[in-house]
Amino acid sequence: MNMQEYIQEGESALLHTYNRYQVVLDRGEGVYLYDTDGIKYLDFASGIGVFALGYNNKAYNDALKGQIDKLLHTSNYYYNVPAIRAAKKLTAASGMDRVFFTNSGAEAIEGALKAARKYAFQKDGAADHEIIAMNHSFHGRTFGALSVTGTPKYREAFEPMIGNIRFADLNDIESVKRQLTDKTCAVLLEPVQGEGGIIPATEAFLKEVKALCEERDILLILDEIQCGMGRTGYLFAWQRYGVKPDILTTAKALGCGVPVGAFLMTEKVAANSLTAGDHGSTYGGNPFVCTAVEKVLALFEENHIIEHVREVAPYLESSLDRLKEKYDCILERRGQGLMQGLVFNCPVKDVIGRALEEGLILINAGENIIRFLPPLIVSKANIDEMIDILESCMEPREA
Ligand SMILES: *Cc1c(COP(=O)(O)O)cnc(C)c1O
């Protein structure tokens, strides 16, 4: 079949929940993807921040192949070696004490919310605790995760959400204080908002929220599903500021292509929240996905991924800054590390569409923002190539 025929087949059977670009992706190599017609694309989206190590990484593939032949799955009524190893590695790397593996980001959020409510319930036996989340946040599509997602358009048709969620503004500590009550059990935020438009939390804000939480024994939940796993130049974004969460969520690049997420917590939360029978998942943390997690963390170290991000990210920043200077339609560049956004004064859909035709994969974050989430192995030459293609898709500067 050619690509158009595949697309027609797909449209006849897949639920139409995405306006997909008219491309069928077939295979990948490094930072490049190829469609079923053999056309090559430079990928600056990495499957929405998933493919940190790039495509077709041999060491990663071999680890997974080895585990396929050994044991793909076992239930959580038993231990398995990859889960034990992945748990040890991930807790050590994240600074947290205990981990629960999930199948997605949204499920990691669900678990984090349950842990926070249980922690508060243990203290006073009440069942009316509140959680403060941020406007413009994104935490996933399941009901719990949707309930804390601060973008009404995602929630509207699916009301009622879970109750007792209040929204504050990122980087506005007064707005957080206004939502604070005796019932508040947790504050949830992304250290760098992703879908909401690549908006970093300020260090001052994070520190103020942390102080507020400590003062009142409220749990700080950081959602690092998009900004974690090296993307900002730190394995987890909180490490930049030393603002350690009580509960941390991760997913996306955690498995670099296999569906796995996790919520992690400190010993204090673990000892006073979820216990046997409180939470579970059939697939969660099975040997296959945990082999991926363990290998990903090992390869991050062996290949000095964090150091590489710190080296190339300033180059991406300055390259994007130059574009901003050159084109009036670009209002701002913002982000951290290899998580960058260019804010336009108009919708970016057309530029992204043209870029795709020219062999460059980009994604948006909101209508007016192009989001750059390249594989973390991206080189300066790849960045130059991306800028060249992007420029060829832009209107020349108005006189
Ligand atoms: C993608 C994302 C989620 C949801 O993850 P899924 O795996 O799609 O369920 C949650 N939070 C953030 C910050 C995300 O970027």
Short mmCIF file of C-alpha atoms and ligand atoms in Angstrom, two decimals:
data_model
loop_
_atom_site.label_atom_id
_atom_site.label_comp_id
_atom_site.label_asym_id
_atom_site.label_seq_id
_atom_site.Cartn_x
_atom_site.Cartn_y
_atom_site.Cartn_z
CA MET A 1 0.00 0.00 0.00
CA ASN A 2 1.12 3.56 -0.54
CA MET A 3 0.82 6.18 2.15
CA GLN A 4 -2.53 7.56 1.00
CA GLU A 5 -4.04 4.08 1.02
CA TYR A 6 -2.76 3.46 4.55
CA ILE A 7 -4.27 6.75 5.67
CA GLN A 8 -7.67 5.86 4.17
CA GLU A 9 -7.60 2.47 5.87
CA GLY A 10 -6.70 4.10 9.15
CA GLU A 11 -9.43 6.70 8.90
CA SER A 12 -12.02 3.97 8.43
CA ALA A 13 -11.18 2.22 11.70
CA LEU A 14 -9.39 4.53 14.14
CA LEU A 15 -11.49 6.72 16.41
CA HIS A 16 -11.10 10.27 15.21
CA THR A 17 -9.66 11.87 18.34
CA TYR A 18 -6.66 13.41 16.56
CA ASN A 19 -6.36 15.62 13.52
CA ARG A 20 -3.41 13.70 12.23
CA TYR A 21 -0.85 15.01 9.77
CA GLN A 22 -1.09 13.10 6.51
CA VAL A 23 2.01 11.01 7.09
CA VAL A 24 2.44 7.34 8.05
CA LEU A 25 5.68 6.95 9.99
CA ASP A 26 7.45 3.68 9.49
CA ARG A 27 10.93 3.58 11.00
CA GLY A 28 13.49 5.71 12.75
CA GLU A 29 17.23 6.15 12.97
CA GLY A 30 18.85 8.55 15.41
CA VAL A 31 17.04 11.88 15.11
CA TYR A 32 15.43 10.97 11.79
CA LEU A 33 12.13 9.28 10.94
CA TYR A 34 11.05 7.75 7.64
CA ASP A 35 7.52 7.40 6.32
CA THR A 36 6.11 4.42 4.43
CA ASP A 37 7.05 6.09 1.14
CA GLY A 38 10.66 6.33 2.33
CA ILE A 39 10.65 10.11 2.87
CA LYS A 40 13.01 11.31 5.61
CA TYR A 41 12.12 13.70 8.44
CA LEU A 42 14.25 15.48 11.01
CA ASP A 43 12.35 14.97 14.26
CA PHE A 44 12.17 17.87 16.73
CA ALA A 45 9.22 16.42 18.62
CA SER A 46 10.53 12.92 19.52
CA GLY A 47 7.07 11.45 19.84
CA ILE A 48 6.17 14.26 22.29
CA GLY A 49 9.31 14.15 24.35
CA VAL A 50 9.55 10.37 24.45
CA PHE A 51 12.53 9.34 22.34
CA ALA A 52 15.29 10.90 24.42
CA LEU A 53 17.90 8.44 23.13
CA GLY A 54 16.84 8.76 19.51
CA TYR A 55 15.49 6.02 17.32
CA ASN A 56 16.90 2.55 16.86
CA ASN A 57 19.43 2.73 19.68
CA LYS A 58 21.15 -0.64 19.47
CA ALA A 59 21.98 -1.12 23.16
CA TYR A 60 18.39 -0.27 24.11
CA ASN A 61 16.91 -2.53 21.43
CA ASP A 62 19.14 -5.43 22.44
CA ALA A 63 18.16 -5.12 26.09
CA LEU A 64 14.48 -5.28 25.16
CA LYS A 65 14.99 -8.18 22.74
CA GLY A 66 16.78 -10.12 25.46
CA GLN A 67 13.90 -9.60 27.86
CA ILE A 68 11.29 -10.58 25.23
CA ASP A 69 12.88 -13.99 25.00
CA LYS A 70 13.01 -14.33 28.77
CA LEU A 71 9.83 -13.02 30.36
CA LEU A 72 7.50 -10.27 29.13
CA HIS A 73 5.06 -10.12 31.96
CA THR A 74 4.24 -11.43 35.37
CA SER A 75 1.68 -10.14 37.83
CA ASN A 76 2.53 -7.84 40.69
CA TYR A 77 1.85 -10.65 43.15
CA TYR A 78 5.46 -11.64 42.49
CA TYR A 79 8.75 -9.79 42.26
CA ASN A 80 10.71 -9.52 39.01
CA VAL A 81 14.36 -8.57 38.63
CA PRO A 82 13.99 -5.74 36.06
CA ALA A 83 11.41 -3.98 38.30
CA ILE A 84 13.70 -4.24 41.32
CA ARG A 85 16.67 -2.88 39.37
CA ALA A 86 14.64 -0.12 37.70
CA ALA A 87 13.17 0.90 41.07
CA LYS A 88 16.62 1.12 42.67
CA LYS A 89 18.02 3.14 39.79
CA LEU A 90 15.07 5.49 39.44
CA THR A 91 14.73 6.27 43.16
CA ALA A 92 18.47 6.95 43.41
CA ALA A 93 18.47 9.16 40.30
CA SER A 94 15.37 11.13 41.28
CA GLY A 95 16.21 11.57 44.96
CA MET A 96 12.94 9.91 45.93
CA ASP A 97 12.55 6.85 48.17
CA ARG A 98 9.81 4.69 46.66
CA VAL A 99 8.26 4.17 43.27
CA PHE A 100 5.09 2.74 41.76
CA PHE A 101 5.32 1.99 38.03
CA THR A 102 2.35 2.84 35.81
CA ASN A 103 1.51 2.40 32.12
CA SER A 104 1.22 6.08 31.25
CA GLY A 105 1.60 9.61 32.50
CA ALA A 106 -2.07 10.04 33.30
CA GLU A 107 -1.95 6.94 35.50
CA ALA A 108 1.06 8.33 37.32
CA ILE A 109 -1.00 11.44 38.10
CA GLU A 110 -3.92 9.29 39.27
CA GLY A 111 -1.62 7.49 41.67
CA ALA A 112 -0.10 10.76 42.92
CA LEU A 113 -3.56 12.20 43.62
CA LYS A 114 -4.62 9.05 45.46
CA ALA A 115 -1.44 9.07 47.55
CA ALA A 116 -2.00 12.74 48.49
CA ARG A 117 -5.60 12.19 49.51
CA LYS A 118 -4.72 9.06 51.48
CA TYR A 119 -1.93 10.92 53.29
CA ALA A 120 -4.41 13.59 54.39
CA PHE A 121 -7.05 10.99 55.25
CA GLN A 122 -4.57 9.19 57.51
CA LYS A 123 -4.12 12.39 59.47
CA ASP A 124 -7.72 13.38 60.16
CA GLY A 125 -10.01 10.68 58.75
CA ALA A 126 -11.84 13.29 56.67
CA ALA A 127 -12.79 12.79 53.04
CA ASP A 128 -13.07 16.35 51.81
CA HIS A 129 -9.47 17.34 51.12
CA GLU A 130 -8.60 19.80 48.40
CA ILE A 131 -5.86 19.91 45.83
CA ILE A 132 -4.50 23.08 44.27
CA ALA A 133 -3.46 22.78 40.62
CA MET A 134 -2.34 25.44 38.14
CA ASN A 135 -4.15 27.22 35.34
CA HIS A 136 -2.88 26.18 31.87
CA SER A 137 -1.51 22.95 33.29
CA PHE A 138 -1.83 19.60 31.55
CA HIS A 139 -1.81 16.33 33.45
CA GLY A 140 -3.53 13.80 31.19
CA ARG A 141 -6.86 12.56 29.90
CA THR A 142 -8.25 10.24 32.56
CA PHE A 143 -10.83 11.68 34.96
CA GLY A 144 -8.50 12.38 37.86
CA ALA A 145 -5.78 13.81 35.64
CA LEU A 146 -8.33 15.83 33.66
CA SER A 147 -9.76 17.22 36.90
CA VAL A 148 -6.43 18.86 37.73
CA THR A 149 -5.80 20.03 34.15
CA GLY A 150 -6.19 23.80 34.17
CA THR A 151 -7.45 24.24 30.62
CA PRO A 152 -11.27 24.25 30.59
CA LYS A 153 -11.58 23.14 26.94
CA TYR A 154 -10.17 19.70 27.82
CA ARG A 155 -12.67 19.25 30.68
CA GLU A 156 -15.86 20.95 29.55
CA ALA A 157 -17.71 18.10 27.84
CA PHE A 158 -16.84 15.60 30.53
CA GLU A 159 -18.03 17.32 33.69
CA PRO A 160 -18.45 16.63 36.52
CA MET A 161 -14.80 16.16 37.35
CA ILE A 162 -13.55 14.77 40.66
CA GLY A 163 -14.32 17.35 43.32
CA ASN A 164 -12.33 19.69 45.53
CA ILE A 165 -9.81 20.91 42.97
CA ARG A 166 -8.89 24.60 43.00
CA PHE A 167 -6.83 26.41 40.39
CA ALA A 168 -4.14 29.02 40.95
CA ASP A 169 -1.73 30.80 38.60
CA LEU A 170 1.79 29.54 38.04
CA ASN A 171 4.42 32.02 39.30
CA ASP A 172 1.87 33.92 41.37
CA ILE A 173 2.24 32.89 44.99
CA GLU A 174 -0.60 35.17 46.10
CA SER A 175 -3.00 33.29 43.84
CA VAL A 176 -1.89 30.03 45.46
CA LYS A 177 -2.44 31.51 48.92
CA ARG A 178 -5.93 32.61 47.89
CA GLN A 179 -6.85 28.98 47.09
CA LEU A 180 -5.35 27.64 50.29
CA THR A 181 -7.77 26.35 52.94
CA ASP A 182 -7.62 24.10 56.00
CA LYS A 183 -8.61 21.29 53.63
CA THR A 184 -5.71 21.68 51.18
CA CYS A 185 -3.73 18.43 51.05
CA ALA A 186 -1.52 18.99 48.01
CA VAL A 187 -0.24 21.49 45.46
CA LEU A 188 0.39 20.06 42.01
CA LEU A 189 2.42 21.73 39.29
CA GLU A 190 4.72 21.18 36.33
CA PRO A 191 8.18 22.75 36.91
CA VAL A 192 7.99 23.66 33.21
CA GLN A 193 4.46 23.67 31.81
CA GLY A 194 4.48 21.71 28.57
CA GLU A 195 1.17 21.62 26.71
CA GLY A 196 0.26 24.92 28.36
CA GLY A 197 2.92 26.70 26.30
CA ILE A 198 6.43 25.90 27.61
CA ILE A 199 6.24 28.08 30.69
CA PRO A 200 8.95 27.54 33.32
CA ALA A 201 8.06 28.02 36.96
CA THR A 202 10.36 30.59 38.53
CA GLU A 203 12.76 29.53 41.23
CA ALA A 204 11.22 32.05 43.63
CA PHE A 205 7.73 30.66 43.05
CA LEU A 206 8.81 27.05 43.53
CA LYS A 207 10.60 27.95 46.75
CA GLU A 208 7.62 29.89 48.06
CA VAL A 209 5.24 27.05 47.27
CA LYS A 210 7.59 24.61 48.95
CA ALA A 211 7.81 26.75 52.08
CA LEU A 212 4.02 27.06 52.19
CA CYS A 213 3.67 23.29 51.86
CA GLU A 214 6.21 22.56 54.59
CA GLU A 215 4.64 25.02 56.97
CA ARG A 216 1.27 23.28 56.74
CA ASP A 217 2.24 19.66 55.99
CA ILE A 218 0.75 19.97 52.50
CA LEU A 219 2.31 17.70 49.85
CA LEU A 220 4.11 19.20 46.88
CA ILE A 221 3.50 17.10 43.77
CA LEU A 222 5.74 17.89 40.80
CA ASP A 223 4.61 16.58 37.41
CA GLU A 224 7.83 15.95 35.47
CA ILE A 225 6.22 13.75 32.85
CA GLN A 226 7.36 16.09 30.09
CA CYS A 227 10.14 18.19 31.65
CA GLY A 228 11.83 15.30 33.49
CA MET A 229 14.33 12.70 32.29
CA GLY A 230 17.10 15.07 31.32
CA ARG A 231 15.10 17.41 29.12
CA THR A 232 15.95 20.59 31.03
CA GLY A 233 19.60 19.71 31.54
CA TYR A 234 18.88 18.03 34.87
CA LEU A 235 17.63 14.49 35.20
CA PHE A 236 14.63 16.00 36.96
CA ALA A 237 13.83 19.68 36.75
CA TRP A 238 13.45 20.04 40.53
CA GLN A 239 17.17 19.33 40.89
CA ARG A 240 17.97 22.67 39.27
CA TYR A 241 16.35 24.51 42.19
CA GLY A 242 16.75 22.03 44.99
CA VAL A 243 12.99 22.23 45.52
CA LYS A 244 12.33 18.60 46.25
CA PRO A 245 8.79 17.35 45.85
CA ASP A 246 7.00 14.97 48.20
CA ILE A 247 5.58 13.16 45.18
CA LEU A 248 7.08 13.16 41.68
CA THR A 249 5.52 11.90 38.46
CA THR A 250 7.41 10.82 35.36
CA ALA A 251 6.58 9.02 32.07
CA LYS A 252 7.25 9.99 28.41
CA ALA A 253 11.05 9.59 28.13
CA LEU A 254 11.20 7.21 31.09
CA GLY A 255 10.77 4.23 28.78
CA CYS A 256 12.00 5.91 25.57
CA GLY A 257 9.27 4.24 23.56
CA VAL A 258 7.65 1.59 25.73
CA PRO A 259 4.58 2.69 27.66
CA VAL A 260 5.74 3.25 31.21
CA GLY A 261 5.34 5.96 33.81
CA ALA A 262 5.86 6.18 37.52
CA PHE A 263 4.95 8.12 40.61
CA LEU A 264 7.57 8.36 43.28
CA MET A 265 7.45 9.59 46.84
CA THR A 266 9.52 10.27 49.90
CA GLU A 267 9.59 7.77 52.73
CA LYS A 268 7.45 10.11 54.82
CA VAL A 269 4.63 9.99 52.27
CA ALA A 270 5.10 6.28 51.56
CA ALA A 271 4.84 5.39 55.24
CA ASN A 272 1.64 7.37 55.65
CA SER A 273 -0.34 6.88 52.46
CA LEU A 274 -0.87 4.01 50.04
CA THR A 275 -0.64 0.56 51.55
CA ALA A 276 -1.42 -3.01 50.50
CA GLY A 277 -4.71 -3.11 48.61
CA ASP A 278 -4.86 0.66 48.01
CA HIS A 279 -3.53 0.72 44.48
CA GLY A 280 -2.53 -1.62 41.68
CA SER A 281 -2.07 -2.25 37.98
CA THR A 282 -1.97 -5.48 36.01
CA TYR A 283 0.73 -4.36 33.61
CA GLY A 284 2.33 -1.67 35.77
CA GLY A 285 6.05 -2.28 36.19
CA ASN A 286 6.23 -5.52 34.28
CA PRO A 287 9.64 -6.99 33.36
CA PHE A 288 9.49 -5.71 29.78
CA VAL A 289 8.90 -2.03 30.52
CA CYS A 290 11.21 -2.09 33.54
CA THR A 291 14.01 -3.47 31.37
CA ALA A 292 13.52 -0.34 29.28
CA VAL A 293 13.60 1.95 32.33
CA GLU A 294 16.75 0.34 33.68
CA LYS A 295 18.47 0.49 30.30
CA VAL A 296 17.43 4.07 29.63
CA LEU A 297 18.89 5.22 32.95
CA ALA A 298 22.07 3.23 32.31
CA LEU A 299 22.44 4.71 28.82
CA PHE A 300 21.87 8.22 30.15
CA GLU A 301 24.94 7.71 32.31
CA GLU A 302 27.09 5.85 29.80
CA ASN A 303 26.37 8.34 27.04
CA HIS A 304 26.56 11.42 29.30
CA ILE A 305 23.15 12.57 28.12
CA ILE A 306 22.72 15.30 30.73
CA GLU A 307 26.13 16.80 29.91
CA HIS A 308 25.23 16.68 26.23
CA VAL A 309 21.93 18.49 26.84
CA ARG A 310 23.82 21.20 28.74
CA GLU A 311 26.19 21.59 25.84
CA VAL A 312 23.72 21.77 22.96
CA ALA A 313 20.77 23.49 24.68
CA PRO A 314 22.43 26.95 24.77
CA TYR A 315 23.04 26.54 21.03
CA LEU A 316 19.36 25.78 20.44
CA GLU A 317 18.44 28.79 22.59
CA SER A 318 20.72 31.18 20.74
CA SER A 319 19.61 29.82 17.36
CA LEU A 320 15.96 30.38 18.28
CA ASP A 321 16.79 33.81 19.71
CA ARG A 322 18.29 34.75 16.36
CA LEU A 323 15.04 33.74 14.64
CA LYS A 324 13.12 35.86 17.10
CA GLU A 325 15.29 38.88 16.25
CA LYS A 326 14.81 38.28 12.55
CA TYR A 327 11.04 37.76 12.36
CA ASP A 328 8.47 40.19 13.71
CA CYS A 329 5.88 37.45 14.04
CA ILE A 330 7.95 35.77 16.78
CA LEU A 331 7.27 37.43 20.12
CA GLU A 332 9.28 35.36 22.54
CA ARG A 333 11.54 32.35 23.02
CA ARG A 334 11.21 30.55 26.32
CA GLY A 335 11.98 27.22 27.96
CA GLN A 336 14.75 25.28 29.62
CA GLY A 337 17.31 22.98 28.07
CA LEU A 338 15.92 21.03 25.13
CA MET A 339 12.35 22.02 26.01
CA GLN A 340 11.84 25.27 24.15
CA GLY A 341 8.95 27.27 22.78
CA LEU A 342 8.71 30.03 20.19
CA VAL A 343 5.70 32.24 20.80
CA PHE A 344 4.17 33.65 17.60
CA ASN A 345 1.68 36.46 17.18
CA CYS A 346 -0.51 34.13 15.10
CA PRO A 347 -1.46 30.44 14.87
CA VAL A 348 1.52 28.23 14.02
CA LYS A 349 -0.41 25.46 12.31
CA ASP A 350 0.59 26.54 8.81
CA VAL A 351 4.30 26.86 9.59
CA ILE A 352 4.29 23.41 11.18
CA GLY A 353 2.46 22.00 8.16
CA ARG A 354 4.95 23.55 5.74
CA ALA A 355 7.86 22.30 7.84
CA LEU A 356 6.50 18.78 7.62
CA GLU A 357 6.38 19.07 3.83
CA GLU A 358 10.02 20.17 3.96
CA GLY A 359 11.00 17.19 6.10
CA LEU A 360 10.92 18.66 9.61
CA ILE A 361 8.65 17.40 12.39
CA LEU A 362 7.57 20.06 14.89
CA ILE A 363 4.66 20.27 17.29
CA ASN A 364 2.73 23.12 18.83
CA ALA A 365 1.87 23.88 22.44
CA GLY A 366 -1.31 25.90 22.25
CA GLU A 367 -2.34 27.70 19.05
CA ASN A 368 0.51 30.20 18.81
CA ILE A 369 3.52 28.35 20.11
CA ILE A 370 5.93 26.04 18.33
CA ARG A 371 7.38 23.54 20.75
CA PHE A 372 10.86 22.06 20.34
CA LEU A 373 11.41 18.69 22.04
CA PRO A 374 14.19 17.05 20.02
CA PRO A 375 15.73 13.74 21.02
CA LEU A 376 18.30 14.56 23.70
CA ILE A 377 21.08 13.21 21.46
CA VAL A 378 20.48 16.03 18.96
CA SER A 379 23.64 17.65 17.59
CA LYS A 380 24.44 21.27 16.77
CA ALA A 381 24.42 20.31 13.10
CA ASN A 382 20.88 18.93 13.55
CA ILE A 383 19.89 22.25 15.13
CA ASP A 384 21.34 24.16 12.15
CA GLU A 385 19.41 21.88 9.81
CA MET A 386 16.21 22.46 11.75
CA ILE A 387 16.68 26.25 11.69
CA ASP A 388 17.34 26.23 7.93
CA ILE A 389 14.16 24.30 7.23
CA LEU A 390 12.09 26.36 9.65
CA GLU A 391 13.34 29.59 8.07
CA SER A 392 12.42 28.35 4.63
CA CYS A 393 8.86 27.99 5.95
CA MET A 394 8.62 31.49 7.43
CA GLU A 395 7.44 34.63 5.75
CA PRO A 396 10.24 37.15 5.28
CA ARG A 397 10.45 39.98 7.79
CA GLU A 398 8.09 42.90 7.13
CA ALA A 399 9.93 46.09 6.22
C1 LIG B 1 1.92 14.01 28.46
C2 LIG B 1 1.70 14.52 29.84
C3 LIG B 1 0.85 13.86 30.75
C4 LIG B 1 0.02 12.67 30.36
O1 LIG B 1 0.78 11.58 29.99
P1 LIG B 1 0.12 10.39 29.14
O2 LIG B 1 1.18 9.36 29.07
O3 LIG B 1 -0.28 10.97 27.82
O4 LIG B 1 -1.07 9.93 29.90
C5 LIG B 1 0.78 14.36 32.05
N1 LIG B 1 1.49 15.43 32.42
C6 LIG B 1 2.32 16.08 31.59
C7 LIG B 1 3.10 17.24 32.08
C8 LIG B 1 2.44 15.66 30.26
O5 LIG B 1 3.24 16.33 29.41
#
